[in-house]
Every structure is written in C-alpha cells, then in structure tokens.
PDB file of C-alpha atoms in Angstrom:
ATOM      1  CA  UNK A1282      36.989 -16.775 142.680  1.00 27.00           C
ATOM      2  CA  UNK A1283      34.198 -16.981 139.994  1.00 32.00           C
ATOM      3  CA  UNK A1284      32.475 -20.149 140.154  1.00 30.00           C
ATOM      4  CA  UNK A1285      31.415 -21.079 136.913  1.00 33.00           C
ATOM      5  CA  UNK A1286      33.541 -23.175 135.028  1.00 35.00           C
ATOM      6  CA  UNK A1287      32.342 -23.394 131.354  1.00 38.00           C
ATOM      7  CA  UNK A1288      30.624 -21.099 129.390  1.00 40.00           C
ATOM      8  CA  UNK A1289      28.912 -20.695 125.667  1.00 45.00           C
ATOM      9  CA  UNK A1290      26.585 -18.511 124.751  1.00 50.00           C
ATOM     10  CA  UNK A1291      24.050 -18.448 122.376  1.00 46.00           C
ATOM     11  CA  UNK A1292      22.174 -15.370 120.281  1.00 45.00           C
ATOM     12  CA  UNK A1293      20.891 -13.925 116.543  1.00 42.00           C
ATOM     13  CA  UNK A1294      18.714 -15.526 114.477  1.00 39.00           C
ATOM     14  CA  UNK A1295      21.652 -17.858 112.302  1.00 37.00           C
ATOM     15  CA  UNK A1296      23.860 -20.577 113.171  1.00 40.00           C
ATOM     16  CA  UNK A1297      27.011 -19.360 112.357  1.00 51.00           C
ATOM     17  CA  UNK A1298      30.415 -18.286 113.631  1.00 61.00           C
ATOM     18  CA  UNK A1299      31.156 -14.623 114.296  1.00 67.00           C
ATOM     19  CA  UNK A1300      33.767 -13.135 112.098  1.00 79.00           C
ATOM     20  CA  UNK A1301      36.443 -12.452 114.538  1.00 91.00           C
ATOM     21  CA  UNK A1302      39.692 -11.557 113.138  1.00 94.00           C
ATOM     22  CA  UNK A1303      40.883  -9.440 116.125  1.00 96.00           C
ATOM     23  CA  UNK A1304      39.900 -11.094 118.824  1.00 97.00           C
ATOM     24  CA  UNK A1305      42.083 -14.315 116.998  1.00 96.00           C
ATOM     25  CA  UNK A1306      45.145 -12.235 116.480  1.00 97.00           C
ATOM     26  CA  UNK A1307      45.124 -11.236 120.090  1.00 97.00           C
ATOM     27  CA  UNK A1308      44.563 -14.420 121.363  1.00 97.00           C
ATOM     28  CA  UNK A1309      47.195 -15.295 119.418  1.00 97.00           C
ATOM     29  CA  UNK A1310      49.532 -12.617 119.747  1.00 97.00           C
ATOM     30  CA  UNK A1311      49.095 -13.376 124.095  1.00 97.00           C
ATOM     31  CA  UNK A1312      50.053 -17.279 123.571  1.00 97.00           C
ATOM     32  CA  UNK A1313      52.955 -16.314 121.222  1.00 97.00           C
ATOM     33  CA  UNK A1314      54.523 -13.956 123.358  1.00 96.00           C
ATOM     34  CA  UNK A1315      53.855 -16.283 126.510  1.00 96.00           C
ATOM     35  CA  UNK A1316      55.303 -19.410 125.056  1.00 95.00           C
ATOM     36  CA  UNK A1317      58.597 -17.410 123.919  1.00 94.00           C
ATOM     37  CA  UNK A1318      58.954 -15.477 127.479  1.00 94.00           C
ATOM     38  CA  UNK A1319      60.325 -16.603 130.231  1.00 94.00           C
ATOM     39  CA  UNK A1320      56.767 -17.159 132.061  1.00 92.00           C
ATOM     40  CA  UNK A1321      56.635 -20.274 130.050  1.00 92.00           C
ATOM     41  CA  UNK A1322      59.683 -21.793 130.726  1.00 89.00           C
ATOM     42  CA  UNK A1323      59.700 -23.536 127.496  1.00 90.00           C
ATOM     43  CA  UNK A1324      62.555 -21.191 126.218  1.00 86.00           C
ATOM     44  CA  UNK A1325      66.241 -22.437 126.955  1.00 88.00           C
ATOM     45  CA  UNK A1326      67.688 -18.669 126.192  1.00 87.00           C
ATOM     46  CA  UNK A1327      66.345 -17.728 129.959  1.00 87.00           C
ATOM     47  CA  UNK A1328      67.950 -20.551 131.410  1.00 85.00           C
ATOM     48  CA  UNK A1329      66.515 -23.004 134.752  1.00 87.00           C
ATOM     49  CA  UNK A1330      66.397 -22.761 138.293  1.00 90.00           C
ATOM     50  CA  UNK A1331      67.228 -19.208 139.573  1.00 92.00           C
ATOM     51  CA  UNK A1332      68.414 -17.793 136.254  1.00 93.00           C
ATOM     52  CA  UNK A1333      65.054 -18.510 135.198  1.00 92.00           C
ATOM     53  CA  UNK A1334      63.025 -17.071 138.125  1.00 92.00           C
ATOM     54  CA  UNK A1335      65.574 -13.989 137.753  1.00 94.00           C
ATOM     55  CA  UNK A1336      64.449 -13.320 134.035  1.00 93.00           C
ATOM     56  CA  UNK A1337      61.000 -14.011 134.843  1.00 93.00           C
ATOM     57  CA  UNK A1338      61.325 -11.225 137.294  1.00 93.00           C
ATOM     58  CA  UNK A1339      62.969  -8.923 135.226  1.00 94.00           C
ATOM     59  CA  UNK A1340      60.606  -9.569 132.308  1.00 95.00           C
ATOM     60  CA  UNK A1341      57.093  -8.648 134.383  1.00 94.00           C
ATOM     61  CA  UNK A1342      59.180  -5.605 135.726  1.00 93.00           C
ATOM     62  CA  UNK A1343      59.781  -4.259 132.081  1.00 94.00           C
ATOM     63  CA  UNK A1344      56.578  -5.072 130.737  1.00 95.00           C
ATOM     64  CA  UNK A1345      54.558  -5.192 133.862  1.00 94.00           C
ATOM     65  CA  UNK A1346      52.818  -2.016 135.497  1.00 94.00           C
ATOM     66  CA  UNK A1347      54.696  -1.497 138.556  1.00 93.00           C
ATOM     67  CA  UNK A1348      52.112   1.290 140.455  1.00 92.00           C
ATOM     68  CA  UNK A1349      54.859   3.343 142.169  1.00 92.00           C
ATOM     69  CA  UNK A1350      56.968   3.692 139.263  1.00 93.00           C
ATOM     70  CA  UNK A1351      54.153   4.516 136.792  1.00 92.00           C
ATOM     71  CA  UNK A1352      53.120   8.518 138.414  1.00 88.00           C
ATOM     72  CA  UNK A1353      57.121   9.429 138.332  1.00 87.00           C
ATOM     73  CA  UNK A1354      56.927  10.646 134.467  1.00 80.00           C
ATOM     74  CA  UNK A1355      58.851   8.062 132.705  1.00 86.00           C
ATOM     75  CA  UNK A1356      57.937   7.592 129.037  1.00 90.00           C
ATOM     76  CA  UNK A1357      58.564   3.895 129.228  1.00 91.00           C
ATOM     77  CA  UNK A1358      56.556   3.310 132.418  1.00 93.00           C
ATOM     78  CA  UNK A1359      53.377   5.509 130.993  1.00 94.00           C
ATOM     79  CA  UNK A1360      53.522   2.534 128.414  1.00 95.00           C
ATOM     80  CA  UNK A1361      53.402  -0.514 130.673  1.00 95.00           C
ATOM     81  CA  UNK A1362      49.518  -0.616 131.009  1.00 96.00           C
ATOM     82  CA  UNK A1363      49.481  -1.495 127.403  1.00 96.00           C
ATOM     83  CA  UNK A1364      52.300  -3.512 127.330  1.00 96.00           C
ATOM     84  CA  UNK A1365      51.613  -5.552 130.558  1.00 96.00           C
ATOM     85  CA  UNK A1366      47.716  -6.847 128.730  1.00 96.00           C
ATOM     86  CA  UNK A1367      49.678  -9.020 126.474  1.00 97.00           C
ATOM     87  CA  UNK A1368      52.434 -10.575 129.435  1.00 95.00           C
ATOM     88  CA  UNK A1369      50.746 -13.530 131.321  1.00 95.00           C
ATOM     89  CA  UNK A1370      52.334 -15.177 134.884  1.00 92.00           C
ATOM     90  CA  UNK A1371      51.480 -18.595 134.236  1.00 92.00           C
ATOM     91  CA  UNK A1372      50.111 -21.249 131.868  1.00 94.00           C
ATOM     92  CA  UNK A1373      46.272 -20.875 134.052  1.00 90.00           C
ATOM     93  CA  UNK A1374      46.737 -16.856 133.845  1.00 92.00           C
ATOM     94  CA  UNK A1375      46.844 -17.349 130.066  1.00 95.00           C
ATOM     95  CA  UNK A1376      44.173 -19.994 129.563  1.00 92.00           C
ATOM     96  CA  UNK A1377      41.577 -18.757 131.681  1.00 87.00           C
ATOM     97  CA  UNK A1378      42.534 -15.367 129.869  1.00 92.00           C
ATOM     98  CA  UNK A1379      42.198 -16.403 126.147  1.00 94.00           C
ATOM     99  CA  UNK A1380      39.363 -18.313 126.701  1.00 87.00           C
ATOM    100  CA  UNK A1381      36.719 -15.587 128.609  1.00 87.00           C
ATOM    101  CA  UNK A1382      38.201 -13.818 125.356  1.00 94.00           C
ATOM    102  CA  UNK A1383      37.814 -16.777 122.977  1.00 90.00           C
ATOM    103  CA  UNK A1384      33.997 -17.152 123.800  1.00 85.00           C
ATOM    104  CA  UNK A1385      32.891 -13.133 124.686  1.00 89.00           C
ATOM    105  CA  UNK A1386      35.185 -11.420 122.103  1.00 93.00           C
ATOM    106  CA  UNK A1387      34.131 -12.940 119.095  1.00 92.00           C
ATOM    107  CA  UNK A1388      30.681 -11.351 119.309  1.00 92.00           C
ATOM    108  CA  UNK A1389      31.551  -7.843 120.577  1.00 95.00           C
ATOM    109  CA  UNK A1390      33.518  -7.800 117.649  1.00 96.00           C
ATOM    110  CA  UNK A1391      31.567  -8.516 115.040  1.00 93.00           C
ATOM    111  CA  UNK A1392      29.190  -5.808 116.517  1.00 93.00           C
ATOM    112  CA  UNK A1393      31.508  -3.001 117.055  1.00 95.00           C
ATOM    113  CA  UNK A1394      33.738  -3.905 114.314  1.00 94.00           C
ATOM    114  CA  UNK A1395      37.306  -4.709 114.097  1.00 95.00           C
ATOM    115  CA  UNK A1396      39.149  -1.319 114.603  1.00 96.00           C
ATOM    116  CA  UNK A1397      36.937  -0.198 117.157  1.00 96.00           C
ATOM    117  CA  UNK A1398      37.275  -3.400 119.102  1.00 97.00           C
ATOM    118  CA  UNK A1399      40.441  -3.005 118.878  1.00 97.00           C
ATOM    119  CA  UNK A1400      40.723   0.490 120.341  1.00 98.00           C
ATOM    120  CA  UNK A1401      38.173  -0.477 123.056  1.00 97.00           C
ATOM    121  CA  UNK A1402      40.065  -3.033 124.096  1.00 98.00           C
ATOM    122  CA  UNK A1403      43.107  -1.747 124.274  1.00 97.00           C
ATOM    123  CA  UNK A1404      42.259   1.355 125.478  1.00 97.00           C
ATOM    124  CA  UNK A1405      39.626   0.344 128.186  1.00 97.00           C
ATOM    125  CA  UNK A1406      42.037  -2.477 129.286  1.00 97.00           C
ATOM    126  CA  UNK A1407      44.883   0.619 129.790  1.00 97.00           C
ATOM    127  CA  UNK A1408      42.452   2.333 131.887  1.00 97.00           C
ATOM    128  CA  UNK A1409      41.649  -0.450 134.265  1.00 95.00           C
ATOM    129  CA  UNK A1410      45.041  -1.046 134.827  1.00 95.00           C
ATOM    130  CA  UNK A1411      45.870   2.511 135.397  1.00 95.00           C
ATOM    131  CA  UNK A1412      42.791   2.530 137.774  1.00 92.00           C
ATOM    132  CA  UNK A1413      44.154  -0.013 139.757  1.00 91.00           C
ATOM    133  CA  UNK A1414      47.827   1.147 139.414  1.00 92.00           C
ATOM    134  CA  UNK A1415      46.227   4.737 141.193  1.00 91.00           C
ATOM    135  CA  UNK A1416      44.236   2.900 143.975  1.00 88.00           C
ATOM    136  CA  UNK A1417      47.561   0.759 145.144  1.00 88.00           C
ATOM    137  CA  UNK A1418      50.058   3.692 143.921  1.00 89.00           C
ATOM    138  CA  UNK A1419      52.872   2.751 146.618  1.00 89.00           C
ATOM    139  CA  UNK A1420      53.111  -0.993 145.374  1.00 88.00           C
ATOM    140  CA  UNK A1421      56.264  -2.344 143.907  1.00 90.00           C
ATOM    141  CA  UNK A1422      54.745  -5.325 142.688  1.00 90.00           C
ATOM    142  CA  UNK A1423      54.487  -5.932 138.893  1.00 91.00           C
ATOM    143  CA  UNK A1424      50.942  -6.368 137.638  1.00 92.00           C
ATOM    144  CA  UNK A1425      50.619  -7.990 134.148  1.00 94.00           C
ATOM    145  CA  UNK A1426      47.638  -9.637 132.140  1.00 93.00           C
ATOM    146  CA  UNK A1427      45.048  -8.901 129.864  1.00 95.00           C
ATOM    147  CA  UNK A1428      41.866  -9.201 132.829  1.00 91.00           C
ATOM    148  CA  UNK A1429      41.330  -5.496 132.767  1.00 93.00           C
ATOM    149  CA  UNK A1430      40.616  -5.786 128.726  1.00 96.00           C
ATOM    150  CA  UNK A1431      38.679  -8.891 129.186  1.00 95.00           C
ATOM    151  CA  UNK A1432      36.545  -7.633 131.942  1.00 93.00           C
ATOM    152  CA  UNK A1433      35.579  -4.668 129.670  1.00 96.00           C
ATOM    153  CA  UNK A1434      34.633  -7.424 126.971  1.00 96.00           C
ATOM    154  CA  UNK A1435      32.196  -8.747 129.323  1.00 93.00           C
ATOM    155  CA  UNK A1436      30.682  -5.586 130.054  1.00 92.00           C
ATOM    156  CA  UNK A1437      30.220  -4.322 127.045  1.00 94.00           C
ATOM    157  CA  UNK A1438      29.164  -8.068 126.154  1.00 93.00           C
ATOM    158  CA  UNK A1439      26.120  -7.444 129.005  1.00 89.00           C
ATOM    159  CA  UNK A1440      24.932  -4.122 127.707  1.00 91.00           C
ATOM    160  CA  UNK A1441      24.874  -5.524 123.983  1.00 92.00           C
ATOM    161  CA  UNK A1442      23.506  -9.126 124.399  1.00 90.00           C
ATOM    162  CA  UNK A1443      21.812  -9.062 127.415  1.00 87.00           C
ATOM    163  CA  UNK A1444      19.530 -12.047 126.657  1.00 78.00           C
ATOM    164  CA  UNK A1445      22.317 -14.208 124.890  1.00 81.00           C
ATOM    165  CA  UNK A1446      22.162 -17.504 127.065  1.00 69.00           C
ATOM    166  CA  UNK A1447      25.397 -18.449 128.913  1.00 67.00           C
ATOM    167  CA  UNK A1448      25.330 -22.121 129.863  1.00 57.00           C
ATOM    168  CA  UNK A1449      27.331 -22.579 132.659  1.00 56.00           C
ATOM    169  CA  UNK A1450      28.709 -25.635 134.769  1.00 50.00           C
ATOM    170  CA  UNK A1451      28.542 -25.164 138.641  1.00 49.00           C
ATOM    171  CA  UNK A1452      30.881 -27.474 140.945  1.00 45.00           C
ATOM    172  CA  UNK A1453      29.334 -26.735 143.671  1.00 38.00           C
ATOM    173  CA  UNK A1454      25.902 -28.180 142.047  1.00 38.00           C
ATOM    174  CA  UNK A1455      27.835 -31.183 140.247  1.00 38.00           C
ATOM    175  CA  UNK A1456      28.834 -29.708 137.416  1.00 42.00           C
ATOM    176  CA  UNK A1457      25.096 -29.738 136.215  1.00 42.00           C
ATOM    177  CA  UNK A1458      25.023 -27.504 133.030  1.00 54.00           C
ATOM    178  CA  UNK A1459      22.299 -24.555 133.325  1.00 49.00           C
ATOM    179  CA  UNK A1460      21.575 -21.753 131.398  1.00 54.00           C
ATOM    180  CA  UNK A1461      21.141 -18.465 132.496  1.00 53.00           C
ATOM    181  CA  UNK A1462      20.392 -15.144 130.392  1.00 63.00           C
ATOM    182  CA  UNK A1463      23.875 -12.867 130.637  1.00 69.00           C
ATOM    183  CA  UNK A1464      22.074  -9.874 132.472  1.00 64.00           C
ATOM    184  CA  UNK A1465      22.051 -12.696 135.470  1.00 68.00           C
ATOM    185  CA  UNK A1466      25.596 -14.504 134.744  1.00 69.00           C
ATOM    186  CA  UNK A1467      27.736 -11.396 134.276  1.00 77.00           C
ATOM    187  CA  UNK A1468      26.425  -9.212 137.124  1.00 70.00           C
ATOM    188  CA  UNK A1469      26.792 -12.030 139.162  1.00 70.00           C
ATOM    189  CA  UNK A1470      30.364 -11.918 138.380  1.00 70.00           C
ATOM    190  CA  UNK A1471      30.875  -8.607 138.706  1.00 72.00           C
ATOM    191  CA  UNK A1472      29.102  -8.997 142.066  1.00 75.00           C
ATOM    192  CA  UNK A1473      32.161 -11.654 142.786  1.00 71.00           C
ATOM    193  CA  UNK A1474      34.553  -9.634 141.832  1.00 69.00           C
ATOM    194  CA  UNK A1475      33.450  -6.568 144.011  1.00 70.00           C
ATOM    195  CA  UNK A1476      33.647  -9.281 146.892  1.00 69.00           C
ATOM    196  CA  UNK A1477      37.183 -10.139 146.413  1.00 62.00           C
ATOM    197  CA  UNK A1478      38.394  -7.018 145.812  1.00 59.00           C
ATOM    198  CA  UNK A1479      37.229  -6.649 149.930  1.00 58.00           C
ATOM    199  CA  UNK A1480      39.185  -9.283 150.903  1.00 54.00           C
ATOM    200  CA  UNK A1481      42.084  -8.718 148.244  1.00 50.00           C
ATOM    201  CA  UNK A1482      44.841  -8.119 151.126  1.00 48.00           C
ATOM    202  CA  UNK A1483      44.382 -11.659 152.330  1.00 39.00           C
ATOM    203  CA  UNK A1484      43.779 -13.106 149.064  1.00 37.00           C
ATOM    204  CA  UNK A1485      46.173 -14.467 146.267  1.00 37.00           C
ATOM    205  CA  UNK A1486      47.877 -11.418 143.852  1.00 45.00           C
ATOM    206  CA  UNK A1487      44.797 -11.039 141.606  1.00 56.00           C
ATOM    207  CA  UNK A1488      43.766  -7.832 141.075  1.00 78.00           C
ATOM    208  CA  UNK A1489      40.091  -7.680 141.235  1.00 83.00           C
ATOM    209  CA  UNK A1490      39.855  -3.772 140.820  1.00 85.00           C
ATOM    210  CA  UNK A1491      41.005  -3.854 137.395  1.00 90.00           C
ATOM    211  CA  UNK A1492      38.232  -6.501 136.910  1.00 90.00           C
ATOM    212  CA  UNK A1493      35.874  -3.735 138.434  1.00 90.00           C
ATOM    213  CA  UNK A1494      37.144  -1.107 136.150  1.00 92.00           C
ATOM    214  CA  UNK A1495      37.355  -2.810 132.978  1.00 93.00           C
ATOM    215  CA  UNK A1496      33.491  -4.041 133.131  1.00 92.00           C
ATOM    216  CA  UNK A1497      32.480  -0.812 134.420  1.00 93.00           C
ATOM    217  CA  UNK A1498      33.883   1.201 131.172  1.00 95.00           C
ATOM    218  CA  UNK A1499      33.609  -1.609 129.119  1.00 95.00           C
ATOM    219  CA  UNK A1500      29.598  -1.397 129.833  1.00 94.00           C
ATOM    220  CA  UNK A1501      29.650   2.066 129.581  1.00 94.00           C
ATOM    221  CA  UNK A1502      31.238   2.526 126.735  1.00 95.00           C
ATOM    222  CA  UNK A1503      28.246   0.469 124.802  1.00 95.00           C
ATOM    223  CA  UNK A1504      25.623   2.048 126.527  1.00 94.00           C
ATOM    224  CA  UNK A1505      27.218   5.619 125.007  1.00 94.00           C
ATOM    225  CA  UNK A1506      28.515   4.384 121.701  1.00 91.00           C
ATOM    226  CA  UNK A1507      25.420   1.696 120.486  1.00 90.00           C
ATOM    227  CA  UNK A1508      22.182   3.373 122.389  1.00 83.00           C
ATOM    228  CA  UNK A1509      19.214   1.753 123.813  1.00 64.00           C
ATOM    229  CA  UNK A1510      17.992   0.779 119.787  1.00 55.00           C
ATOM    230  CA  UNK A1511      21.039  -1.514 119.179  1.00 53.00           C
ATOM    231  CA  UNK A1512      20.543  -4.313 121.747  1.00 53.00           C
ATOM    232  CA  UNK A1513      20.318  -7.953 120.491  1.00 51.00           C
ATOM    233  CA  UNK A1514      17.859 -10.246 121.920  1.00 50.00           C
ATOM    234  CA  UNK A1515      18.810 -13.819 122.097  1.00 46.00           C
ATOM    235  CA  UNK A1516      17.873 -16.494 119.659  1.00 40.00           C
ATOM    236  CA  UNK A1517      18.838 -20.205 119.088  1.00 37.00           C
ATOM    237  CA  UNK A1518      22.201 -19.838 117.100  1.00 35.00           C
ATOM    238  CA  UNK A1519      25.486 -20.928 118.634  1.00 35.00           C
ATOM    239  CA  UNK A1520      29.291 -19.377 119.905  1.00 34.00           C
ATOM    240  CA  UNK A1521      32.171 -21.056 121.213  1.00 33.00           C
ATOM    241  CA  UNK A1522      32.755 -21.980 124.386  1.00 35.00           C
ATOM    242  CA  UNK A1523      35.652 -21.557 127.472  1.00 33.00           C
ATOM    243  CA  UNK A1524      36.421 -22.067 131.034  1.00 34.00           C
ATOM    244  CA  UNK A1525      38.009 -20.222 133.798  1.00 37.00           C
ATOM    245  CA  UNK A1526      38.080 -16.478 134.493  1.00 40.00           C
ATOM    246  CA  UNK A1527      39.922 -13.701 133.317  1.00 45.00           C
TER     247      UNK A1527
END
C-alpha cells in the first residue's frame, strides 16, 4: 500500500492553474457514472440487500475485464479494458482514483495537449489492463478501474517533470509534510508497487501489475514522444493537491 497520503506538486516559472479540460471531463465522467451505478448504491433502480449486490455483480461483469473471457474472440469482451477504466468498486476506489488524477493529470495535459492525453490515456490504460488480463488469463474475477491509466499519468508525469516537488504527508513520520523531487517520490512508488505485486496472492484484489504496466508505458511513451530537450525543471509555481493511490 503506498504510504504517502497527500500530495501537490509544484513546477514552471508562473503561478497559475494548468488548463485541463480533459483530465476534468474524465474525472467527471468516472464520478458520474459511479454515482448512477450500482457501485454507489445511491440509485433505487438496482434495488437493496441482495438485489443490489446481484446488479453490482452483473454490472463489473459487463463492464469489467474478466481475463478468461477476454482471449475467446468476443467483440464485446475485446472492449472491456476500455470500458472497465471508467467503472469504480467503491466510494475509496473512486476517490483515491480521481484524485492521483486530479493533481498529476492536469500537468501532463497541458504538456501533451488535450487529444493526445486523451489517446495516451486511454490507450496506455487499455494496455495495462490487457497486460494484466494476459499474466492472470484463467481468472474469472472482474477487474475494473481507471489505476492502469493513472499509473501511466505518473510515469509519464516522472519523465516530464522530474524536478516538480511533491510534498507529501507520511503517517508513519506523523504526518510531517516533506518535499521530495518526483524522480524520488514516484520511483519509490513504483518500487511499492513491484512489492505488492509479490505478495498479490495474499493480498486484497488490487491489481498491482496493471500499476506496473501503466507507469512503465506511460514513462516510455514520453521519453519517445517529448525527447531528452523537453523536460521541465521545477520552479516555485503551484498545482492542486490529492490523497490516496490509484
């Protein structure tokens, strides 16, 4: 489990906001659809008790990626690591989703701009799902969320603000808030995630790979695309900030 609880981060040579259109709308496209499905339990249509738990089932299975159903050659399945980035389990899934995205998207966009974000994070977020759908391809379990996406954010976040200052609060030090460069911060949560993903059969239903996957491409895909010359250093200027992990 990643231990740092609240982030911001801080680079460029402004104070300003990022223009962030995209990484809104999906945020906000996640909570709508969350609040409206059956996950929620805020909608009467799917019912209480074990009507509700049935729906909930049925609704991760449709829109989830269920590994040993995805290889067979159905159409529909083929689409479920797409679909499943924008179904969340619970009310901490989606938090701890939208706001890694809230505080690392908004700059990635505004680099790459807002189709290309767009595409990158749908399609690397695709990708690490499938990855992880191909290394557990005899599980019947549904796997939704948008970590796979997220984790690429953060990857490609490292390779193109490396020296953008995360400040972080540690429990385990009291909460004190420090402030660490992101080439430290995000490795270290890669490192974290590698670690989990060892101990993932004895763990809760989290799937760590797809973290692994997402930051890998999402890394790679701004070393290839942007080049050595594009890099930002950090600077005093300010960007939102979250909690929780994706």
């Amino acid at each position: 489990m990643f231990m740092i609880g609240k982030w911001s981060a801080t680079v460029g040579r402004a104070i300003r906001r990022p223009s962030a259109p995209m990484t809104h709308t999906l945020i906000a496209l996640c909570c709508l659809l969350f609040v409206t499905g059956p996950a929620a339990g805020l909608n009467p249509v799917h019912g209480s008790g074990e009507a509700l738990l049935a729906a909930q089932r049925a609704y991760f299975h449709r829109w989830g990626v269920v590994p040993a159903e995805l290889f067979q050659g159905s159409p529909r399945a083929a689409l479920t690591p797409a679909t499943a980035l924008f179904v969340h389990g619970s009310w901490v899934h989606l938090l701890g989703n939208m706001l890694f995205l809230y505080v690392f998207g908004a700059m990635t966009e505004e680099r790459m701009g807002r189709v290309q974000f767009t595409l990158f994070y749908v399609g690397c977020g695709y990708l690490a799902l499938l990855g992880y759908a191909a290394a557990n391809a005899t599980s019947q379990q549904s796997l939704v969320g948008a970590s796979g996406a997220i984790s690429a954010v953060l990857g490609a976040f490292l390779y193109l603000f490396p020296g953008a200052r995360v400040t972080s609060l540690l429990p385990f030090l009291f909460f004190l808030p420090l402030r660490f460069p992101a080439w430290i911060v995000l490795p270290f949560w890669a490192a974290l995630q590698w670690l989990a993903a060892g101990h993932a059969a004895t763990g809760p239903g989290v799937a760590y790979l797809a973290h692994l996957v997402g930051f890998g491409l999402g890394f790679v895909y701004a070393w290839v695309r942007f080049g050595r010359t594009t890099r930002v250093k950090s600077a005093p200027a300010t960007a939102p900030e979250g909690e929780n992990q994706p």
